Coordinates of C-alpha atoms in Angstrom, one line a residue:
X1 CA 31.4 -16.8 44.3
X2 CA 32.6 -15.4 47.6
X3 CA 31.0 -16.8 50.8
X4 CA 30.5 -13.7 52.9
X5 CA 30.0 -13.6 56.6
X6 CA 29.1 -10.2 58.0
X7 CA 30.9 -8.6 60.9
X8 CA 29.6 -5.7 62.9
X9 CA 29.8 -2.5 60.9
X10 CA 32.1 0.2 62.2
X11 CA 30.2 2.7 64.2
X12 CA 26.9 1.0 63.3
X13 CA 25.5 1.6 66.8
X14 CA 24.7 5.0 68.1
X15 CA 25.3 6.2 71.6
X16 CA 22.6 7.0 74.2
X17 CA 22.2 10.5 72.9
X18 CA 21.4 9.2 69.4
X19 CA 24.6 10.7 67.9
X20 CA 27.0 9.1 65.5
X21 CA 30.1 7.6 67.2
X22 CA 33.5 9.1 66.5
X23 CA 34.9 5.8 65.3
X24 CA 33.9 6.5 61.7
X25 CA 35.8 9.8 61.8
X26 CA 38.9 8.0 63.1
X27 CA 38.7 5.5 60.2
X28 CA 38.3 8.3 57.7
X29 CA 41.3 10.2 59.2
X30 CA 43.4 7.0 58.9
X31 CA 42.2 6.6 55.3
X32 CA 43.2 10.2 54.5
X33 CA 46.7 9.6 56.1
X34 CA 47.1 6.5 53.8
X35 CA 46.0 8.5 50.8
X36 CA 48.5 11.2 51.6
X37 CA 51.3 8.7 51.9
X38 CA 50.6 7.4 48.4
X39 CA 50.4 10.9 46.9
X40 CA 53.1 12.7 48.9
X41 CA 56.0 10.2 48.3
X42 CA 57.0 11.1 44.8
X43 CA 56.6 14.8 45.5
X44 CA 59.0 14.6 48.4
X45 CA 61.5 12.3 46.7
X46 CA 61.7 14.6 43.6
X47 CA 63.2 17.4 45.8
X48 CA 65.6 15.0 47.5
X49 CA 66.9 13.4 44.2
X50 CA 69.9 15.7 43.7
X51 CA 71.2 14.9 47.2
X52 CA 70.5 11.1 46.7
X53 CA 72.5 11.0 43.5
X54 CA 75.3 13.0 45.1
X55 CA 75.7 10.4 47.8
X56 CA 74.8 7.1 46.0
X57 CA 76.0 8.0 42.5
X58 CA 74.4 6.2 39.6
X59 CA 73.2 9.3 37.8
X60 CA 72.6 7.3 34.6
X61 CA 69.9 5.3 36.5
X62 CA 68.3 8.3 38.1
X63 CA 65.0 8.1 36.2
X64 CA 64.5 4.5 37.4
X65 CA 64.0 5.7 41.0
X66 CA 60.7 7.2 39.9
X67 CA 59.9 4.8 37.1
X68 CA 60.3 1.7 39.3
X69 CA 57.8 3.2 41.8
X70 CA 55.3 4.2 39.0
X71 CA 55.5 0.9 37.2
X72 CA 54.9 -1.1 40.4
X73 CA 52.0 1.1 41.5
X74 CA 50.3 1.0 38.1
X75 CA 50.7 -2.8 37.6
X76 CA 49.5 -3.7 41.1
X77 CA 46.5 -1.3 41.3
X78 CA 44.0 -3.7 39.6
X79 CA 45.3 -6.7 41.6
X80 CA 44.7 -4.9 45.0
X81 CA 41.2 -4.0 44.0
X82 CA 40.3 -7.6 43.0
X83 CA 42.0 -9.1 46.2
X84 CA 39.8 -6.7 48.3
X85 CA 36.7 -7.9 46.5
X86 CA 37.6 -11.6 47.0
X87 CA 39.1 -11.7 50.5
X88 CA 37.9 -8.5 52.3
X89 CA 39.1 -5.0 52.1
X90 CA 40.4 -4.5 55.7
X91 CA 43.1 -7.2 55.5
X92 CA 44.0 -6.3 52.0
X93 CA 44.3 -2.6 52.8
X94 CA 46.4 -3.3 55.9
X95 CA 48.7 -5.6 53.8
X96 CA 49.3 -2.8 51.3
X97 CA 50.2 -0.3 54.1
X98 CA 52.7 -2.8 55.6
X99 CA 54.3 -3.5 52.2
X100 CA 54.5 0.3 51.6
X101 CA 56.2 0.8 55.0
X102 CA 58.6 -2.1 54.4
X103 CA 59.6 -0.5 51.1
X104 CA 60.0 2.9 52.7
X105 CA 62.3 1.6 55.5
X106 CA 64.4 -0.4 53.0
X107 CA 64.6 2.6 50.7
X108 CA 65.9 4.7 53.5
X109 CA 68.6 2.1 54.2
X110 CA 69.7 1.7 50.6
X111 CA 73.5 1.8 50.1
X112 CA 73.6 2.1 46.3
X113 CA 71.3 3.2 43.4
X114 CA 70.5 -0.4 42.5
X115 CA 69.2 -1.2 46.0
X116 CA 67.2 2.0 46.0
X117 CA 65.5 1.2 42.7
X118 CA 64.6 -2.3 43.9
X119 CA 63.2 -1.0 47.2
X120 CA 61.3 1.7 45.5
X121 CA 59.6 -1.0 43.4
X122 CA 58.5 -2.7 46.7
X123 CA 57.2 0.6 48.0
X124 CA 55.3 1.1 44.7
X125 CA 53.6 -2.3 45.1
X126 CA 52.3 -1.2 48.4
X127 CA 51.3 2.2 47.1
X128 CA 49.1 0.6 44.5
X129 CA 46.8 -0.7 47.2
X130 CA 46.7 2.5 49.3
X131 CA 44.7 4.6 46.9
X132 CA 42.4 1.8 45.8
X133 CA 41.9 0.7 49.4
X134 CA 40.9 4.2 50.5
X135 CA 38.4 4.6 47.6
X136 CA 36.9 1.1 48.0
X137 CA 36.6 1.3 51.8
X138 CA 34.9 4.7 51.5
X139 CA 32.6 3.1 48.9
X140 CA 31.8 0.4 51.5
X141 CA 31.3 2.7 54.4
X142 CA 29.3 5.5 52.8
X143 CA 26.3 5.4 50.3
X144 CA 27.0 7.3 47.1
X145 CA 24.5 10.0 48.0
X146 CA 26.4 10.8 51.2
X147 CA 29.9 10.2 49.6
X148 CA 30.0 13.7 48.1
X149 CA 30.6 15.2 51.6
X150 CA 34.0 13.6 51.7
X151 CA 35.2 14.8 48.3
X152 CA 36.5 18.0 49.8
X153 CA 38.6 15.9 52.2
X154 CA 40.2 13.9 49.4
X155 CA 40.7 17.0 47.2
X156 CA 42.3 18.7 50.2
X157 CA 44.7 15.8 50.8
X158 CA 45.7 16.0 47.1
X159 CA 46.2 19.7 47.1
X160 CA 48.2 19.5 50.4
X161 CA 50.5 16.8 48.9
X162 CA 51.1 18.7 45.7
X163 CA 51.8 22.0 47.5
X164 CA 53.5 20.7 50.6
X165 CA 55.5 17.8 49.0
X166 CA 58.4 19.9 47.5
X167 CA 58.5 22.1 50.6
X168 CA 58.6 19.2 53.0
X169 CA 61.1 17.3 50.8
X170 CA 63.5 20.2 50.7
X171 CA 63.2 20.9 54.5
X172 CA 63.7 17.2 55.4
X173 CA 66.7 16.8 53.0
X174 CA 68.4 20.0 54.2
X175 CA 68.0 19.4 58.0
X176 CA 67.7 15.6 58.5
X177 CA 69.2 14.1 55.3
X178 CA 67.6 12.4 52.3
X179 CA 67.0 9.1 54.1
X180 CA 64.3 10.7 56.3
X181 CA 62.4 11.5 53.1
X182 CA 61.6 7.8 53.3
X183 CA 61.6 7.3 57.1
X184 CA 59.0 10.0 57.5
X185 CA 56.4 7.6 56.1
X186 CA 56.9 5.1 59.0
X187 CA 55.2 7.0 61.9
X188 CA 52.3 8.2 59.7
X189 CA 51.8 4.7 58.3
X190 CA 51.9 3.1 61.8
X191 CA 49.2 5.6 62.9
X192 CA 47.0 4.7 59.9
X193 CA 47.6 1.0 60.4
X194 CA 46.7 1.0 64.1
X195 CA 43.6 3.1 63.6
X196 CA 42.3 0.8 60.8
X197 CA 43.2 -2.3 62.7
X198 CA 41.3 -1.3 65.9
X199 CA 38.4 0.7 64.6
X200 CA 37.4 -0.5 61.2
X201 CA 35.1 -3.5 61.0
X202 CA 33.9 -4.6 57.5
X203 CA 32.1 -7.8 56.4
X204 CA 34.6 -10.7 56.3
X205 CA 34.9 -12.5 53.0
X206 CA 36.2 -15.9 52.1
X207 CA 36.5 -16.8 48.5
X208 CA 37.1 -20.4 47.2
X209 CA 37.9 -19.1 43.7
X210 CA 41.5 -19.1 42.6
X211 CA 43.3 -15.9 41.8
X212 CA 43.5 -15.3 38.1
X213 CA 47.3 -15.5 37.8
X214 CA 47.4 -15.6 34.0
X215 CA 45.2 -12.5 33.8
X216 CA 47.3 -10.7 36.4
X217 CA 50.5 -11.6 34.5
X218 CA 49.1 -10.4 31.2
X219 CA 47.8 -7.2 32.7
X220 CA 51.1 -6.5 34.4
X221 CA 53.1 -7.0 31.2
X222 CA 50.7 -4.8 29.3
X223 CA 50.7 -2.0 31.8
X224 CA 54.5 -2.2 32.2
X225 CA 55.0 -1.9 28.5
X226 CA 52.7 1.1 28.2
X227 CA 54.4 2.9 31.1
X228 CA 57.9 2.2 29.7
X229 CA 56.8 3.5 26.2
X230 CA 55.5 6.7 27.7
X231 CA 58.5 7.1 30.0
X232 CA 61.3 6.2 27.5
X233 CA 59.7 7.5 24.3
X234 CA 61.4 10.6 23.1
X235 CA 63.9 10.6 25.9
X236 CA 65.9 7.4 26.4
X237 CA 64.9 6.2 22.9
X238 CA 63.5 7.8 19.8
X239 CA 59.8 7.1 19.3
X240 CA 60.5 5.2 16.1
X241 CA 63.4 3.1 17.6
X242 CA 63.3 -0.7 17.7
X243 CA 63.1 -0.8 21.5
X244 CA 60.0 1.4 21.6
X245 CA 58.4 -0.5 18.7
X246 CA 59.1 -3.8 20.6
X247 CA 57.5 -2.5 23.8
X248 CA 54.4 -1.3 21.9
X249 CA 54.1 -4.7 20.2
X250 CA 54.5 -6.5 23.6
X251 CA 52.0 -4.2 25.3
X252 CA 49.3 -4.5 22.6
X253 CA 49.7 -8.3 22.5
X254 CA 49.5 -8.6 26.3
X255 CA 46.4 -6.4 26.6
X256 CA 44.6 -8.1 23.7
X257 CA 45.4 -11.5 25.4
X258 CA 44.3 -10.1 28.7
X259 CA 40.9 -9.0 27.4
X260 CA 40.3 -12.4 25.7
X261 CA 41.3 -14.3 28.9
X262 CA 39.0 -12.2 31.1
X263 CA 36.0 -13.6 29.1
X264 CA 37.2 -17.2 30.1
X265 CA 38.5 -16.8 33.6
X266 CA 36.4 -18.0 36.5
X267 CA 37.3 -15.0 38.7
X268 CA 38.7 -12.4 36.3
X269 CA 41.0 -9.6 37.6
X270 CA 38.9 -7.0 35.8
X271 CA 35.4 -8.4 35.1
X272 CA 34.5 -7.0 31.7
X273 CA 30.8 -6.8 32.6
X274 CA 31.5 -3.6 34.5
X275 CA 32.2 -1.9 31.2
X276 CA 28.6 -2.7 30.1
X277 CA 27.6 0.2 32.2
X278 CA 27.7 3.3 30.0
X279 CA 28.4 5.6 33.0
X280 CA 31.3 3.4 34.2
X281 CA 32.9 3.4 30.8
X282 CA 32.4 7.2 30.3
X283 CA 33.9 7.9 33.8
X284 CA 36.9 5.8 32.9
X285 CA 37.4 7.9 29.8
X286 CA 36.9 11.2 31.7
X287 CA 39.3 9.9 34.5
X288 CA 42.0 9.1 31.9
X289 CA 41.7 12.6 30.4
X290 CA 41.7 14.3 33.8
X291 CA 44.9 12.5 34.6
X292 CA 46.4 13.4 31.2
X293 CA 45.7 17.1 31.8
X294 CA 46.4 17.5 35.5
X295 CA 49.9 15.9 35.6
X296 CA 50.8 17.7 32.4
X297 CA 49.8 21.0 33.9
X298 CA 51.6 20.4 37.2
X299 CA 54.8 19.6 35.2
X300 CA 54.9 22.6 32.8
X301 CA 53.3 25.4 34.8
X302 CA 56.1 25.6 37.4
X303 CA 58.7 25.4 34.6
X304 CA 57.0 28.3 32.7
X305 CA 56.8 30.4 35.9
X306 CA 60.4 29.7 36.8
X307 CA 62.0 30.1 33.4
X308 CA 59.8 32.9 31.9
X309 CA 58.4 34.8 34.9
X310 CA 61.4 34.5 37.1
X311 CA 59.7 32.8 40.0
X312 CA 61.8 31.0 42.6
X313 CA 62.2 27.3 42.3
X314 CA 62.4 26.8 46.1
X315 CA 58.6 27.3 46.5
X316 CA 57.6 25.6 43.3
X317 CA 54.7 23.9 44.9
X318 CA 53.2 27.3 45.9
X319 CA 53.2 28.3 42.2
X320 CA 50.3 25.9 41.7
X321 CA 48.2 27.3 44.5
X322 CA 45.6 29.1 42.3
X323 CA 44.9 25.9 40.4
X324 CA 44.9 23.6 43.5
X325 CA 43.0 26.1 45.6
X326 CA 40.3 26.4 43.0
X327 CA 40.2 22.6 42.7
X328 CA 39.7 22.2 46.4
X329 CA 36.9 24.7 46.7
X330 CA 35.0 23.4 43.7
X331 CA 35.4 19.8 44.8
X332 CA 33.9 20.7 48.2
X333 CA 31.0 22.6 46.6
X334 CA 30.3 19.8 44.1
X335 CA 30.3 17.2 46.9
X336 CA 27.9 19.2 49.0
X337 CA 25.5 19.9 46.1
X338 CA 25.6 16.2 45.1
X339 CA 24.8 15.1 48.6
X340 CA 21.9 17.5 49.0
X341 CA 20.3 17.1 45.6
X342 CA 21.5 13.6 44.4
X343 CA 22.2 15.2 41.0
X344 CA 25.6 15.2 39.4
X345 CA 25.6 15.3 35.6
X346 CA 26.1 19.0 35.5
X347 CA 29.5 18.7 37.1
X348 CA 31.2 16.5 34.5
X349 CA 29.9 18.8 31.8
X350 CA 30.8 22.0 33.6
X351 CA 34.1 20.6 34.6
X352 CA 35.0 19.6 31.1
X353 CA 34.0 23.0 29.7
X354 CA 36.1 24.9 32.3
X355 CA 39.1 22.6 31.8
X356 CA 39.0 23.0 28.1
X357 CA 38.7 26.8 28.3
X358 CA 41.4 27.0 31.0
X359 CA 43.9 25.0 29.0
X360 CA 43.2 27.1 25.9
X361 CA 43.9 30.3 28.0
X362 CA 47.1 28.7 29.3
X363 CA 48.2 28.1 25.8
X364 CA 48.0 31.8 25.0
X365 CA 50.7 32.7 27.6
X366 CA 53.8 34.3 26.3
X367 CA 56.9 36.1 27.7
X368 CA 54.8 39.1 28.6
X369 CA 52.1 37.3 30.6
X370 CA 51.9 38.5 34.2
X371 CA 51.8 36.2 37.2
X372 CA 48.3 37.4 38.0
X373 CA 47.0 36.6 34.6
X374 CA 48.6 33.1 34.6
X375 CA 47.1 32.6 38.1
X376 CA 43.6 33.4 36.8
X377 CA 44.1 30.9 33.9
X378 CA 45.3 28.3 36.3
X379 CA 42.3 28.9 38.5
X380 CA 39.9 28.2 35.6
X381 CA 41.6 24.9 35.0
X382 CA 41.4 24.2 38.8
X383 CA 37.7 24.9 38.9
X384 CA 37.2 22.4 36.0
X385 CA 39.3 19.7 37.6
X386 CA 37.5 20.2 40.9
X387 CA 34.2 19.3 39.2
X388 CA 35.8 16.1 37.8
X389 CA 38.3 14.6 40.2
X390 CA 36.1 12.9 42.7
X391 CA 32.8 12.9 40.8
X392 CA 34.3 10.4 38.4
X393 CA 35.0 7.9 41.2
X394 CA 31.6 8.5 42.8
X395 CA 29.7 7.8 39.5
X396 CA 31.9 4.9 38.7
X397 CA 31.3 3.3 42.1
X398 CA 27.5 4.0 41.8
X399 CA 27.5 2.1 38.4
X400 CA 28.5 -1.3 39.8
X401 CA 27.3 -3.8 42.4
X402 CA 28.9 -3.8 45.8
X403 CA 30.8 -7.0 45.0
X404 CA 32.7 -5.2 42.3
X405 CA 33.4 -2.1 44.3
X406 CA 37.1 -2.9 44.5
X407 CA 37.7 -3.5 40.8
X408 CA 35.6 -0.5 39.9
X409 CA 37.8 1.7 42.2
X410 CA 41.0 0.2 41.0
X411 CA 40.1 0.4 37.3
X412 CA 39.1 4.1 37.6
X413 CA 42.4 4.8 39.5
X414 CA 44.3 2.8 36.9
X415 CA 42.9 4.8 34.0
X416 CA 43.8 8.1 35.7
X417 CA 47.3 6.8 36.3
X418 CA 47.7 5.7 32.7
X419 CA 46.3 9.1 31.6
X420 CA 49.0 10.9 33.6
X421 CA 51.7 8.7 32.0
X422 CA 50.4 9.5 28.5
X423 CA 50.0 13.2 29.4
X424 CA 53.5 13.7 30.7
X425 CA 55.0 11.8 27.8
X426 CA 53.0 13.3 24.9
X427 CA 52.9 16.8 26.2
X428 CA 56.5 16.5 27.2
X429 CA 57.5 15.4 23.7
X430 CA 55.7 18.3 22.1
X431 CA 57.2 20.7 24.6
X432 CA 60.8 19.5 24.1
X433 CA 60.6 19.5 20.3
X434 CA 59.1 23.0 20.2
X435 CA 61.7 24.3 22.6
X436 CA 64.6 22.9 20.5
X437 CA 63.1 24.3 17.3
X438 CA 62.7 27.8 18.7
X439 CA 66.2 27.7 20.3
X440 CA 67.6 26.8 16.9
X441 CA 65.8 29.7 15.3
X442 CA 66.5 32.4 17.9
X443 CA 69.7 31.1 19.6
X444 CA 71.6 29.7 16.7
X445 CA 74.2 27.0 17.1
X446 CA 74.7 27.9 20.8
X447 CA 71.0 27.6 21.5
X448 CA 70.8 24.2 19.9
X449 CA 73.7 23.0 21.8
X450 CA 72.4 24.2 25.2
X451 CA 69.0 22.3 24.8
X452 CA 70.5 19.3 23.0
X453 CA 70.6 17.2 26.2
X454 CA 67.5 18.6 27.9
X455 CA 64.9 21.2 27.1
X456 CA 64.4 21.9 30.8
X457 CA 67.1 24.1 32.3
X458 CA 67.4 24.8 36.1
X459 CA 67.8 28.3 37.5
X460 CA 71.6 28.0 37.9
X461 CA 72.0 27.0 34.2
X462 CA 69.8 29.9 33.1
X463 CA 71.8 32.5 35.1
X464 CA 75.0 31.4 33.3
X465 CA 73.5 31.9 29.8
X466 CA 74.2 35.1 27.7
X467 CA 71.3 37.5 27.8
X468 CA 70.3 36.9 24.2
X469 CA 70.4 33.2 24.6
X470 CA 68.4 33.5 27.9
X471 CA 65.8 35.5 26.1
X472 CA 65.7 33.0 23.3
X473 CA 65.1 30.2 25.9
X474 CA 62.2 32.2 27.5
X475 CA 60.6 32.5 24.1
X476 CA 61.2 28.8 23.5
X477 CA 59.6 27.8 26.8
X478 CA 56.6 30.0 26.0
X479 CA 56.2 28.3 22.6
X480 CA 56.6 24.9 24.2
X481 CA 53.9 25.5 26.8
X482 CA 51.7 26.9 24.1
X483 CA 51.9 23.6 22.2
X484 CA 51.5 21.4 25.3
X485 CA 48.5 23.2 26.6
X486 CA 46.8 23.5 23.2
X487 CA 47.1 19.8 22.9
X488 CA 45.6 19.5 26.4
X489 CA 42.6 21.7 25.4
X490 CA 42.0 19.5 22.3
X491 CA 42.1 16.3 24.5
X492 CA 39.8 17.9 27.1
X493 CA 37.1 18.2 24.4
X494 CA 36.9 14.4 24.4
X495 CA 36.0 14.6 28.1
X496 CA 33.2 17.1 27.3
X497 CA 31.8 14.8 24.6
X498 CA 31.9 11.9 27.1
X499 CA 30.2 14.0 29.8
X500 CA 27.3 14.9 27.6
X501 CA 26.4 11.2 27.3
X502 CA 26.4 10.5 31.0
X503 CA 23.1 9.3 32.3
X504 CA 22.0 10.7 35.7
X505 CA 21.3 7.4 37.5
X506 CA 19.9 8.1 41.0
X507 CA 22.7 7.8 43.7
X508 CA 22.2 4.9 46.1
X509 CA 21.4 5.8 49.7
X510 CA 19.4 8.5 51.2
X511 CA 20.3 12.2 51.4
X512 CA 20.8 14.1 54.7
X513 CA 18.6 12.7 57.4
X514 CA 17.7 13.7 60.9
X515 CA 19.0 11.7 63.8
X516 CA 15.5 10.3 64.6
X517 CA 15.0 9.0 61.0
X518 CA 15.2 5.3 60.3
X519 CA 18.5 3.9 59.0
X520 CA 19.5 3.5 55.4
X521 CA 17.5 1.0 53.3
X522 CA 18.3 -2.6 53.8
X523 CA 19.8 -2.8 50.3
X524 CA 22.8 -0.8 51.6
X525 CA 25.6 -2.7 53.3
X526 CA 25.6 -2.5 57.2
X527 CA 28.6 -0.2 57.1
X528 CA 26.5 2.5 55.5
X529 CA 24.7 3.0 58.8
X530 CA 27.9 4.4 60.3
X531 CA 27.8 7.5 58.3

């Protein structure tokens, strides 16, 4: 067990006027910057990739620039959460920031594609601790009852990253060069690092327990195999190929071994007792499905609007504004209502219903659907996701003891990450197969040849196609998005079933209080007084 020595809580003291100090706001700002670094990176790099390939070459290894980052992030996420629980969150979080910045600087200096892939893996290792660190520190600083206030901030950062990432990436690449797509992380990261170092004070922890190296290795192998299956399946290799079957076998064996070992380990990476909480398990399921749906939607919606509705690819992030704006507004409202009432069960249920309905509406889009209509459909999905995105983390954290806050945050984040990998892979496979089938039917031999290598054509490729083939491709994309979103609607029903079984356990910590009221109950950690 960890031997814990408490340090003064950040902002625990009030000034002479009885007001809360600004130090907590500074820490929260630093946490939001770190969260943006983790989310913004892939959005920016995606826009810069054509230029990177043009300079470094290695087109055949292009996918590994993203895959290496994703793999490292997913595999390291549970480890960062556990290290924070064992040795203290401040030092662990700062270490993840430093590692991310080192990876960013090295990536910017890469001289060939091999170096870039390796440095992106280092960057991903750091990124795995950024999101978990933000969630776990907020869990330490703020009682669950008060935590809803900050959902809007986190949703806002997410929306800003998704909308602004492609725009920022394009601007930086065009004016400063692709290397600055990595270097831009350095000043932001240093600001976050300094603010956390100076202002944040959390209880110091010293653990005599040894790190569960075997559990960490088994989990890393299992997650790596899963992500590779979902990344390569149907693209690099056929789903029934020997390589994919081998990866599935390795992944299943590693994860089964991991679960068995966690029952024996003295200090398990993911203590299985947290899954005894019904709410925690249900939130993990809902988080997985939310990731499945959200990343699938952000992948296929811009493609549909560019290919079928003729929208410009330059402002592709803005195409998602109806969905992301609705998500932001709803997340803020849900957070405020949860803080004021302490009740939250209605949001997972309502969010799952709206997400299911919205995905079904998106599946009805065809070549004649107007941008306004598709925007309304996207907004319905956004309203649903806004009810789910942060509530899942809040309820998951409320379902465990403080000592397990890190692993609870990392496990919830991991399930959402794995959900996104499965969503992109499975919805992508359906989309690609449907596009190729329709192109064969409508476009004949030429249509089949055009989509043989890829079912996703850019604007320049579309302009070069004969009119009949272009129209066939538009019908094919409509059919592909229909299949992908219909699958998403079916999967979202599982989230609805899970939400129905959520038990409304009272949130820890008091609701809004006046300045002259006593501090939070002693059961709360000292850091809760800062809020």
